[in-house]
Amino acid sequence: MRKIYVFDTTLRDGEQSPGVNLNTREKVEIAHQLERLGIDRMEAGFPAASPGDLAAVNAVAKAVKNVTVIGLSRSREQDIDAVKEALKGAQDPCIHIFLATSPIHRQHKLRMDRAQVLDTARSAIRYAKKTFSKIEFSLEDAGRTEYDFLVEMVNMAVEEGAAVVNIPDTVGYLSPYEYGNIFKHLKENVHNIDKVQLSAHCHNDLGMATANTLAAILNGADQIEGTINGIGERAGNTAIEEIAMALETRQEFFQAKTSLQLSEIARTSRLVSRLTGMVVPGNKAIVGANAFAHESGIHQDGMLKEKTTYEIMTPESIGLKESKLVLGKHSGRHAFRERLIELGYELEEEALNRAFAQFKDLADKKKEVTDEDLLAVIEEKLQDAPEVFKLESIFVTYGDESIPTAKVRIATLNGDTVEQKAEGNGSVDAIYNAIDQVSGEEVTLSDYSIKSVTHGKDALGEVHVVLTQNQISVQGRGVSTDILGASARAYVDGLNKLIEKRKTYTNRVNVNL
Ligand code: KIV
Ligand code: ZN
């Protein structure tokens, strides 16, 4: 069975999803989970974008051990130097250099002719070779590049010693037949093509990213690139879980497989969704809440008689289990800690204490505390921004014939406690107005979303907000059995993160990849 290498770019292309902004701790946490999932290569970020991005890539490089860690670079010496700096401490570093090759990009973006593109890329690979033994070179917008120029560029990358050559369909333009054909053409026309691995990188603008990637595999791609849950620029990237499960479920057809631990898929998906704030749609293939739900009577009847009538893969295969009742209000700190370790979290003493206090609080309000609840609670308690503002209480009055009013009590870092009352168009608006008056910060609420963590009337509600101030944008997350409480916590969390981020903010290079 042919092995297909998995290059995960959740932390780079995935992080380019509008509104997503992962901090270093969140990146490292996702990186650890990706390592558990068994991906082969991990693109941790774009170090030249800002000192913060460089530091985050460095933290990931030092944190993971069994995965190749990759930094993205334009075809420029200063970007390559930034990747060199960021990957210090990585066990198996690799640089990913790219340059656009299509006529549209050459003419309008780069203002270069073919010869200049070829020379610029060659010089960049040569320069990187002085530092890196592993280089991936990407022909940005390869999908809209002339075949003869693709061959010329790939020949050059092979000559210069790139280990992997990536053929992105950057704008998600091609059909599976066309994309597969590019790989076939390169296999047949590039000298020494077996000296490099060919990689597929697809975007989902026309909803064909998974199909295109599978077509590339059928035509000789050795590596696939994608993200968890398919997050990424615009309509997103190829969803890694879809490729892994397609190869697994249709092994006899594809004759290829990945080395992923498939039973880690559900957990990885949940973690990425929670930390990025990108909710997975219910009908999303493999990881959507309905992906294994059977609604119609005919289907349910078939399932009861023989599961394979309507189930082509099992929920267990991706690690979905019935959410267990784990702990109740009488559970002690020791049991709590053990359960967290089973779930993959070993918390430092202080974080453990904070999480335990919130668990107790939750167990008082909610009869059953499930694994999902626990994960939501501890994620909230793992914030690394200092609590400049700490929400102590909220009081809201609402009636359909009165103006919604909220009173908040907030403790500040300098030891004061401030109470503030405000009105708003709705309860959440009133709460946010009151918090704004305490904080004195002028922020824009760029996004607000709410979902329930588990089922039932007493389920935990999880709110995600995106707050923006000038060019800085952060995410806040709040969890509570009450959605107004969760809304308030998410907003305060966002404010704390904003204040922290502002201290180290330097403009991010705006690369439109
Ligand atoms: O989509 C794209 O072309 C990219 C490149 C940087 C590989 O993300
Ligand atoms: Zn991309």
PDB file of C-alpha atoms in Angstrom, residues 79-337:
ATOM      1  CA  ASP A  79      12.022  35.530   5.054  1.00  0.00           C
ATOM      2  CA  ILE A  80      14.395  32.568   4.825  1.00  0.00           C
ATOM      3  CA  ASP A  81      16.472  34.023   7.666  1.00  0.00           C
ATOM      4  CA  ALA A  82      13.307  34.406   9.751  1.00  0.00           C
ATOM      5  CA  VAL A  83      12.448  30.724   9.218  1.00  0.00           C
ATOM      6  CA  LYS A  84      16.011  29.789  10.190  1.00  0.00           C
ATOM      7  CA  GLU A  85      15.589  31.715  13.440  1.00  0.00           C
ATOM      8  CA  ALA A  86      12.117  30.325  14.114  1.00  0.00           C
ATOM      9  CA  LEU A  87      13.091  26.701  13.604  1.00  0.00           C
ATOM     10  CA  LYS A  88      16.014  26.786  16.037  1.00  0.00           C
ATOM     11  CA  GLY A  89      15.494  23.837  18.351  1.00  0.00           C
ATOM     12  CA  ALA A  90      13.349  21.836  15.902  1.00  0.00           C
ATOM     13  CA  GLN A  91      14.233  18.129  15.689  1.00  0.00           C
ATOM     14  CA  ASP A  92      13.476  17.971  11.995  1.00  0.00           C
ATOM     15  CA  PRO A  93      13.224  21.454  10.437  1.00  0.00           C
ATOM     16  CA  CYS A  94      12.049  22.171   6.903  1.00  0.00           C
ATOM     17  CA  ILE A  95      11.526  25.401   5.001  1.00  0.00           C
ATOM     18  CA  HIS A  96       8.597  25.951   2.656  1.00  0.00           C
ATOM     19  CA  ILE A  97       9.413  28.554   0.007  1.00  0.00           C
ATOM     20  CA  PHE A  98       6.862  29.743  -2.500  1.00  0.00           C
ATOM     21  CA  LEU A  99       6.591  31.934  -5.558  1.00  0.00           C
ATOM     22  CA  ALA A 100       3.620  32.481  -7.839  1.00  0.00           C
ATOM     23  CA  THR A 101       3.907  31.089 -11.351  1.00  0.00           C
ATOM     24  CA  SER A 102       0.604  31.769 -13.140  1.00  0.00           C
ATOM     25  CA  PRO A 103       0.406  34.477 -15.823  1.00  0.00           C
ATOM     26  CA  ILE A 104      -2.155  36.418 -13.761  1.00  0.00           C
ATOM     27  CA  HIS A 105       0.114  36.523 -10.718  1.00  0.00           C
ATOM     28  CA  ARG A 106       3.262  37.143 -12.782  1.00  0.00           C
ATOM     29  CA  GLN A 107       1.734  40.082 -14.567  1.00  0.00           C
ATOM     30  CA  HIS A 108      -0.347  41.778 -11.884  1.00  0.00           C
ATOM     31  CA  LYS A 109       1.194  40.831  -8.562  1.00  0.00           C
ATOM     32  CA  LEU A 110       4.864  40.116  -9.153  1.00  0.00           C
ATOM     33  CA  ARG A 111       5.369  42.168 -12.323  1.00  0.00           C
ATOM     34  CA  MET A 112       7.915  39.594 -13.437  1.00  0.00           C
ATOM     35  CA  ASP A 113       8.304  37.588 -16.610  1.00  0.00           C
ATOM     36  CA  ARG A 114       8.839  33.850 -16.638  1.00  0.00           C
ATOM     37  CA  ALA A 115      12.646  34.117 -16.618  1.00  0.00           C
ATOM     38  CA  GLN A 116      12.567  36.424 -13.591  1.00  0.00           C
ATOM     39  CA  VAL A 117      10.234  34.079 -11.700  1.00  0.00           C
ATOM     40  CA  LEU A 118      12.497  31.146 -12.487  1.00  0.00           C
ATOM     41  CA  ASP A 119      15.635  33.033 -11.379  1.00  0.00           C
ATOM     42  CA  THR A 120      14.064  34.409  -8.206  1.00  0.00           C
ATOM     43  CA  ALA A 121      12.893  30.959  -7.134  1.00  0.00           C
ATOM     44  CA  ARG A 122      16.253  29.386  -7.999  1.00  0.00           C
ATOM     45  CA  SER A 123      18.164  31.974  -5.979  1.00  0.00           C
ATOM     46  CA  ALA A 124      15.829  31.518  -3.003  1.00  0.00           C
ATOM     47  CA  ILE A 125      16.229  27.735  -2.993  1.00  0.00           C
ATOM     48  CA  ARG A 126      20.017  28.111  -3.318  1.00  0.00           C
ATOM     49  CA  TYR A 127      20.113  30.540  -0.435  1.00  0.00           C
ATOM     50  CA  ALA A 128      17.950  28.283   1.734  1.00  0.00           C
ATOM     51  CA  LYS A 129      20.094  25.276   0.872  1.00  0.00           C
ATOM     52  CA  LYS A 130      22.947  26.831   2.859  1.00  0.00           C
ATOM     53  CA  THR A 131      20.875  26.301   6.018  1.00  0.00           C
ATOM     54  CA  PHE A 132      18.228  23.698   5.340  1.00  0.00           C
ATOM     55  CA  SER A 133      18.638  20.140   4.196  1.00  0.00           C
ATOM     56  CA  LYS A 134      14.875  19.833   3.658  1.00  0.00           C
ATOM     57  CA  ILE A 135      13.164  22.285   1.341  1.00  0.00           C
ATOM     58  CA  GLU A 136       9.653  22.302  -0.031  1.00  0.00           C
ATOM     59  CA  PHE A 137       9.044  24.593  -2.967  1.00  0.00           C
ATOM     60  CA  SER A 138       5.523  25.703  -3.933  1.00  0.00           C
ATOM     61  CA  LEU A 139       4.426  27.095  -7.263  1.00  0.00           C
ATOM     62  CA  GLU A 140       1.683  29.392  -6.040  1.00  0.00           C
ATOM     63  CA  ASP A 141      -1.359  29.344  -8.341  1.00  0.00           C
ATOM     64  CA  ALA A 142       0.099  26.363 -10.173  1.00  0.00           C
ATOM     65  CA  GLY A 143      -3.474  25.463 -11.089  1.00  0.00           C
ATOM     66  CA  ARG A 144      -3.629  28.398 -13.529  1.00  0.00           C
ATOM     67  CA  THR A 145      -0.062  28.096 -14.817  1.00  0.00           C
ATOM     68  CA  GLU A 146       0.888  27.028 -18.365  1.00  0.00           C
ATOM     69  CA  TYR A 147       1.937  23.356 -18.498  1.00  0.00           C
ATOM     70  CA  ASP A 148       5.294  24.070 -20.126  1.00  0.00           C
ATOM     71  CA  PHE A 149       6.193  26.625 -17.460  1.00  0.00           C
ATOM     72  CA  LEU A 150       5.142  24.215 -14.690  1.00  0.00           C
ATOM     73  CA  VAL A 151       7.534  21.659 -16.126  1.00  0.00           C
ATOM     74  CA  GLU A 152      10.317  24.229 -16.360  1.00  0.00           C
ATOM     75  CA  MET A 153       9.804  25.346 -12.747  1.00  0.00           C
ATOM     76  CA  VAL A 154       9.606  21.816 -11.355  1.00  0.00           C
ATOM     77  CA  ASN A 155      12.739  20.824 -13.318  1.00  0.00           C
ATOM     78  CA  MET A 156      14.523  23.755 -11.705  1.00  0.00           C
ATOM     79  CA  ALA A 157      13.317  22.829  -8.182  1.00  0.00           C
ATOM     80  CA  VAL A 158      14.487  19.236  -8.670  1.00  0.00           C
ATOM     81  CA  GLU A 159      17.887  20.414  -9.965  1.00  0.00           C
ATOM     82  CA  GLU A 160      18.316  22.736  -6.992  1.00  0.00           C
ATOM     83  CA  GLY A 161      17.619  19.921  -4.563  1.00  0.00           C
ATOM     84  CA  ALA A 162      14.115  20.606  -3.217  1.00  0.00           C
ATOM     85  CA  ALA A 163      12.782  17.532  -1.416  1.00  0.00           C
ATOM     86  CA  VAL A 164       9.112  18.282  -2.071  1.00  0.00           C
ATOM     87  CA  VAL A 165       7.484  20.253  -4.872  1.00  0.00           C
ATOM     88  CA  ASN A 166       3.981  21.494  -4.145  1.00  0.00           C
ATOM     89  CA  ILE A 167       1.409  22.192  -6.854  1.00  0.00           C
ATOM     90  CA  PRO A 168      -1.253  24.389  -5.243  1.00  0.00           C
ATOM     91  CA  ASP A 169      -4.647  25.111  -6.680  1.00  0.00           C
ATOM     92  CA  THR A 170      -4.430  28.366  -4.750  1.00  0.00           C
ATOM     93  CA  VAL A 171      -7.787  29.742  -5.806  1.00  0.00           C
ATOM     94  CA  GLY A 172      -9.755  26.471  -5.870  1.00  0.00           C
ATOM     95  CA  TYR A 173     -10.387  26.800  -9.596  1.00  0.00           C
ATOM     96  CA  LEU A 174      -9.779  23.390 -11.077  1.00  0.00           C
ATOM     97  CA  SER A 175     -11.906  20.283 -11.473  1.00  0.00           C
ATOM     98  CA  PRO A 176     -10.597  16.891 -10.309  1.00  0.00           C
ATOM     99  CA  TYR A 177      -9.875  15.805 -13.865  1.00  0.00           C
ATOM    100  CA  GLU A 178      -7.787  18.907 -14.606  1.00  0.00           C
ATOM    101  CA  TYR A 179      -5.926  18.874 -11.295  1.00  0.00           C
ATOM    102  CA  GLY A 180      -5.099  15.163 -11.558  1.00  0.00           C
ATOM    103  CA  ASN A 181      -3.879  15.726 -15.089  1.00  0.00           C
ATOM    104  CA  ILE A 182      -1.247  18.224 -13.921  1.00  0.00           C
ATOM    105  CA  PHE A 183       0.345  15.551 -11.735  1.00  0.00           C
ATOM    106  CA  LYS A 184       0.230  13.068 -14.579  1.00  0.00           C
ATOM    107  CA  HIS A 185       1.864  15.589 -16.900  1.00  0.00           C
ATOM    108  CA  LEU A 186       4.632  16.393 -14.423  1.00  0.00           C
ATOM    109  CA  LYS A 187       5.299  12.715 -13.776  1.00  0.00           C
ATOM    110  CA  GLU A 188       5.683  12.167 -17.512  1.00  0.00           C
ATOM    111  CA  ASN A 189       7.651  15.289 -18.403  1.00  0.00           C
ATOM    112  CA  VAL A 190       9.962  16.346 -15.563  1.00  0.00           C
ATOM    113  CA  HIS A 191      13.479  14.836 -15.580  1.00  0.00           C
ATOM    114  CA  ASN A 192      14.325  12.931 -12.417  1.00  0.00           C
ATOM    115  CA  ILE A 193      10.803  13.421 -11.065  1.00  0.00           C
ATOM    116  CA  ASP A 194      11.318  10.474  -8.716  1.00  0.00           C
ATOM    117  CA  LYS A 195      13.964  12.521  -6.855  1.00  0.00           C
ATOM    118  CA  VAL A 196      11.217  14.685  -5.349  1.00  0.00           C
ATOM    119  CA  GLN A 197       7.891  14.141  -3.696  1.00  0.00           C
ATOM    120  CA  LEU A 198       4.973  15.839  -5.386  1.00  0.00           C
ATOM    121  CA  SER A 199       2.465  17.491  -3.103  1.00  0.00           C
ATOM    122  CA  ALA A 200      -1.197  18.463  -3.554  1.00  0.00           C
ATOM    123  CA  HIS A 201      -2.530  21.647  -1.933  1.00  0.00           C
ATOM    124  CA  CYS A 202      -6.128  22.566  -2.706  1.00  0.00           C
ATOM    125  CA  HIS A 203      -8.546  25.289  -1.768  1.00  0.00           C
ATOM    126  CA  ASN A 204     -12.265  24.766  -1.624  1.00  0.00           C
ATOM    127  CA  ASP A 205     -13.701  27.736  -3.493  1.00  0.00           C
ATOM    128  CA  LEU A 206     -15.812  25.520  -5.745  1.00  0.00           C
ATOM    129  CA  GLY A 207     -16.261  22.801  -3.131  1.00  0.00           C
ATOM    130  CA  MET A 208     -13.804  20.495  -4.913  1.00  0.00           C
ATOM    131  CA  ALA A 209     -10.765  20.520  -2.603  1.00  0.00           C
ATOM    132  CA  THR A 210     -11.179  16.946  -1.364  1.00  0.00           C
ATOM    133  CA  ALA A 211     -12.045  15.560  -4.799  1.00  0.00           C
ATOM    134  CA  ASN A 212      -9.093  17.394  -6.357  1.00  0.00           C
ATOM    135  CA  THR A 213      -6.678  16.121  -3.720  1.00  0.00           C
ATOM    136  CA  LEU A 214      -7.867  12.551  -4.242  1.00  0.00           C
ATOM    137  CA  ALA A 215      -7.439  13.002  -7.999  1.00  0.00           C
ATOM    138  CA  ALA A 216      -3.860  14.109  -7.353  1.00  0.00           C
ATOM    139  CA  ILE A 217      -3.242  10.981  -5.265  1.00  0.00           C
ATOM    140  CA  LEU A 218      -4.561   8.818  -8.083  1.00  0.00           C
ATOM    141  CA  ASN A 219      -2.131  10.555 -10.429  1.00  0.00           C
ATOM    142  CA  GLY A 220       0.968  10.144  -8.322  1.00  0.00           C
ATOM    143  CA  ALA A 221       0.984  12.774  -5.537  1.00  0.00           C
ATOM    144  CA  ASP A 222       3.080  11.581  -2.597  1.00  0.00           C
ATOM    145  CA  GLN A 223       1.944  14.197  -0.101  1.00  0.00           C
ATOM    146  CA  ILE A 224      -1.324  15.966   0.613  1.00  0.00           C
ATOM    147  CA  GLU A 225      -1.662  19.322   2.339  1.00  0.00           C
ATOM    148  CA  GLY A 226      -4.693  20.401   4.285  1.00  0.00           C
ATOM    149  CA  THR A 227      -6.155  21.519   7.556  1.00  0.00           C
ATOM    150  CA  ILE A 228      -8.309  20.051  10.276  1.00  0.00           C
ATOM    151  CA  ASN A 229     -12.008  20.740   9.636  1.00  0.00           C
ATOM    152  CA  GLY A 230     -10.965  22.244   6.291  1.00  0.00           C
ATOM    153  CA  ILE A 231     -10.443  25.705   7.764  1.00  0.00           C
ATOM    154  CA  GLY A 232      -8.415  28.204   5.751  1.00  0.00           C
ATOM    155  CA  GLU A 233      -8.469  31.229   3.464  1.00  0.00           C
ATOM    156  CA  ARG A 234     -11.919  32.002   1.988  1.00  0.00           C
ATOM    157  CA  ALA A 235     -13.790  28.686   1.573  1.00  0.00           C
ATOM    158  CA  GLY A 236     -10.938  26.842   3.251  1.00  0.00           C
ATOM    159  CA  ASN A 237      -8.425  24.118   2.437  1.00  0.00           C
ATOM    160  CA  THR A 238      -8.729  20.394   1.907  1.00  0.00           C
ATOM    161  CA  ALA A 239      -9.985  18.787   5.124  1.00  0.00           C
ATOM    162  CA  ILE A 240      -7.353  16.288   6.217  1.00  0.00           C
ATOM    163  CA  GLU A 241      -9.894  14.091   7.987  1.00  0.00           C
ATOM    164  CA  GLU A 242     -11.831  13.714   4.731  1.00  0.00           C
ATOM    165  CA  ILE A 243      -8.782  12.494   2.828  1.00  0.00           C
ATOM    166  CA  ALA A 244      -7.720  10.130   5.612  1.00  0.00           C
ATOM    167  CA  MET A 245     -11.173   8.571   5.866  1.00  0.00           C
ATOM    168  CA  ALA A 246     -11.644   8.380   2.094  1.00  0.00           C
ATOM    169  CA  LEU A 247      -8.368   6.464   1.777  1.00  0.00           C
ATOM    170  CA  GLU A 248      -9.305   4.236   4.705  1.00  0.00           C
ATOM    171  CA  THR A 249     -12.867   3.535   3.616  1.00  0.00           C
ATOM    172  CA  ARG A 250     -12.038   3.076  -0.070  1.00  0.00           C
ATOM    173  CA  GLN A 251      -8.661   1.381   0.312  1.00  0.00           C
ATOM    174  CA  GLU A 252      -9.327  -1.134  -2.443  1.00  0.00           C
ATOM    175  CA  PHE A 253      -9.880   1.744  -4.873  1.00  0.00           C
ATOM    176  CA  PHE A 254      -7.143   4.178  -3.891  1.00  0.00           C
ATOM    177  CA  GLN A 255      -4.493   1.624  -2.886  1.00  0.00           C
ATOM    178  CA  ALA A 256      -2.947   4.257  -0.647  1.00  0.00           C
ATOM    179  CA  LYS A 257      -3.085   5.167   3.016  1.00  0.00           C
ATOM    180  CA  THR A 258      -1.893   7.711   5.539  1.00  0.00           C
ATOM    181  CA  SER A 259      -0.218   6.982   8.877  1.00  0.00           C
ATOM    182  CA  LEU A 260      -2.842   8.880  10.838  1.00  0.00           C
ATOM    183  CA  GLN A 261      -4.262   7.554  14.103  1.00  0.00           C
ATOM    184  CA  LEU A 262      -7.807   7.782  12.856  1.00  0.00           C
ATOM    185  CA  SER A 263      -9.274   7.461  16.340  1.00  0.00           C
ATOM    186  CA  GLU A 264      -7.770  10.877  17.181  1.00  0.00           C
ATOM    187  CA  ILE A 265      -9.755  12.629  14.437  1.00  0.00           C
ATOM    188  CA  ALA A 266     -12.814  13.590  16.501  1.00  0.00           C
ATOM    189  CA  ARG A 267     -10.749  14.965  19.333  1.00  0.00           C
ATOM    190  CA  THR A 268      -8.484  16.951  17.004  1.00  0.00           C
ATOM    191  CA  SER A 269     -11.493  18.391  15.233  1.00  0.00           C
ATOM    192  CA  ARG A 270     -13.095  19.468  18.521  1.00  0.00           C
ATOM    193  CA  LEU A 271      -9.897  21.081  19.757  1.00  0.00           C
ATOM    194  CA  VAL A 272      -9.328  23.028  16.531  1.00  0.00           C
ATOM    195  CA  SER A 273     -12.939  24.150  16.480  1.00  0.00           C
ATOM    196  CA  ARG A 274     -12.832  25.286  20.086  1.00  0.00           C
ATOM    197  CA  LEU A 275      -9.544  27.150  19.832  1.00  0.00           C
ATOM    198  CA  THR A 276     -10.190  28.782  16.477  1.00  0.00           C
ATOM    199  CA  GLY A 277     -13.827  29.564  17.250  1.00  0.00           C
ATOM    200  CA  MET A 278     -14.771  28.081  13.865  1.00  0.00           C
ATOM    201  CA  VAL A 279     -17.860  26.027  14.467  1.00  0.00           C
ATOM    202  CA  VAL A 280     -18.037  22.797  12.458  1.00  0.00           C
ATOM    203  CA  PRO A 281     -21.302  22.693  10.466  1.00  0.00           C
ATOM    204  CA  GLY A 282     -23.582  19.806  11.465  1.00  0.00           C
ATOM    205  CA  ASN A 283     -23.506  18.287   8.002  1.00  0.00           C
ATOM    206  CA  LYS A 284     -19.727  18.511   7.562  1.00  0.00           C
ATOM    207  CA  ALA A 285     -18.316  15.189   6.281  1.00  0.00           C
ATOM    208  CA  ILE A 286     -16.655  12.993   8.940  1.00  0.00           C
ATOM    209  CA  VAL A 287     -16.662  15.469  11.859  1.00  0.00           C
ATOM    210  CA  GLY A 288     -20.047  17.242  11.663  1.00  0.00           C
ATOM    211  CA  ALA A 289     -22.468  16.496  14.504  1.00  0.00           C
ATOM    212  CA  ASN A 290     -24.828  14.780  12.039  1.00  0.00           C
ATOM    213  CA  ALA A 291     -22.193  12.828  10.125  1.00  0.00           C
ATOM    214  CA  PHE A 292     -23.236   9.602  11.866  1.00  0.00           C
ATOM    215  CA  ALA A 293     -26.839  10.481  12.736  1.00  0.00           C
ATOM    216  CA  HIS A 294     -29.656   8.633  11.015  1.00  0.00           C
ATOM    217  CA  GLU A 295     -32.924  10.514  10.982  1.00  0.00           C
ATOM    218  CA  SER A 296     -35.292   8.829   8.536  1.00  0.00           C
ATOM    219  CA  GLY A 297     -37.346   5.849   9.672  1.00  0.00           C
ATOM    220  CA  ILE A 298     -36.221   3.771   6.697  1.00  0.00           C
ATOM    221  CA  HIS A 299     -32.567   4.402   7.494  1.00  0.00           C
ATOM    222  CA  GLN A 300     -33.048   3.715  11.207  1.00  0.00           C
ATOM    223  CA  ASP A 301     -34.807   0.459  10.377  1.00  0.00           C
ATOM    224  CA  GLY A 302     -31.957  -0.552   8.058  1.00  0.00           C
ATOM    225  CA  MET A 303     -29.357   0.363  10.686  1.00  0.00           C
ATOM    226  CA  LEU A 304     -31.093  -1.776  13.294  1.00  0.00           C
ATOM    227  CA  LYS A 305     -31.133  -4.755  10.945  1.00  0.00           C
ATOM    228  CA  GLU A 306     -27.581  -4.343   9.635  1.00  0.00           C
ATOM    229  CA  LYS A 307     -25.388  -1.280  10.219  1.00  0.00           C
ATOM    230  CA  THR A 308     -23.615  -1.476   6.874  1.00  0.00           C
ATOM    231  CA  THR A 309     -26.883  -0.721   5.073  1.00  0.00           C
ATOM    232  CA  TYR A 310     -26.369   2.977   5.722  1.00  0.00           C
ATOM    233  CA  GLU A 311     -23.045   3.273   7.535  1.00  0.00           C
ATOM    234  CA  ILE A 312     -19.880   3.203   5.437  1.00  0.00           C
ATOM    235  CA  MET A 313     -17.600   3.946   8.393  1.00  0.00           C
ATOM    236  CA  THR A 314     -18.170   3.755  12.115  1.00  0.00           C
ATOM    237  CA  PRO A 315     -18.201   6.678  14.544  1.00  0.00           C
ATOM    238  CA  GLU A 316     -15.777   4.691  16.737  1.00  0.00           C
ATOM    239  CA  SER A 317     -13.206   4.656  13.923  1.00  0.00           C
ATOM    240  CA  ILE A 318     -12.736   8.426  14.273  1.00  0.00           C
ATOM    241  CA  GLY A 319     -12.787   8.231  18.067  1.00  0.00           C
ATOM    242  CA  LEU A 320     -16.387   9.174  18.725  1.00  0.00           C
ATOM    243  CA  LYS A 321     -17.699   7.620  21.885  1.00  0.00           C
ATOM    244  CA  GLU A 322     -20.845   8.213  23.855  1.00  0.00           C
ATOM    245  CA  SER A 323     -20.056  11.158  26.089  1.00  0.00           C
ATOM    246  CA  LYS A 324     -19.546   9.542  29.474  1.00  0.00           C
ATOM    247  CA  LEU A 325     -20.880  10.819  32.740  1.00  0.00           C
ATOM    248  CA  VAL A 326     -17.571  11.366  34.424  1.00  0.00           C
ATOM    249  CA  LEU A 327     -17.844  13.377  37.543  1.00  0.00           C
ATOM    250  CA  GLY A 328     -20.408  14.883  39.847  1.00  0.00           C
ATOM    251  CA  LYS A 329     -20.438  17.481  42.581  1.00  0.00           C
ATOM    252  CA  HIS A 330     -19.025  15.053  45.136  1.00  0.00           C
ATOM    253  CA  SER A 331     -15.989  14.210  43.041  1.00  0.00           C
ATOM    254  CA  GLY A 332     -12.698  15.256  44.542  1.00  0.00           C
ATOM    255  CA  ARG A 333      -9.707  17.065  43.139  1.00  0.00           C
ATOM    256  CA  HIS A 334      -7.823  13.813  42.663  1.00  0.00           C
ATOM    257  CA  ALA A 335     -10.547  12.216  40.500  1.00  0.00           C
ATOM    258  CA  PHE A 336     -10.844  15.454  38.544  1.00  0.00           C
ATOM    259  CA  ARG A 337      -7.122  15.522  37.880  1.00  0.00           C
TER     260      ARG A 337
END
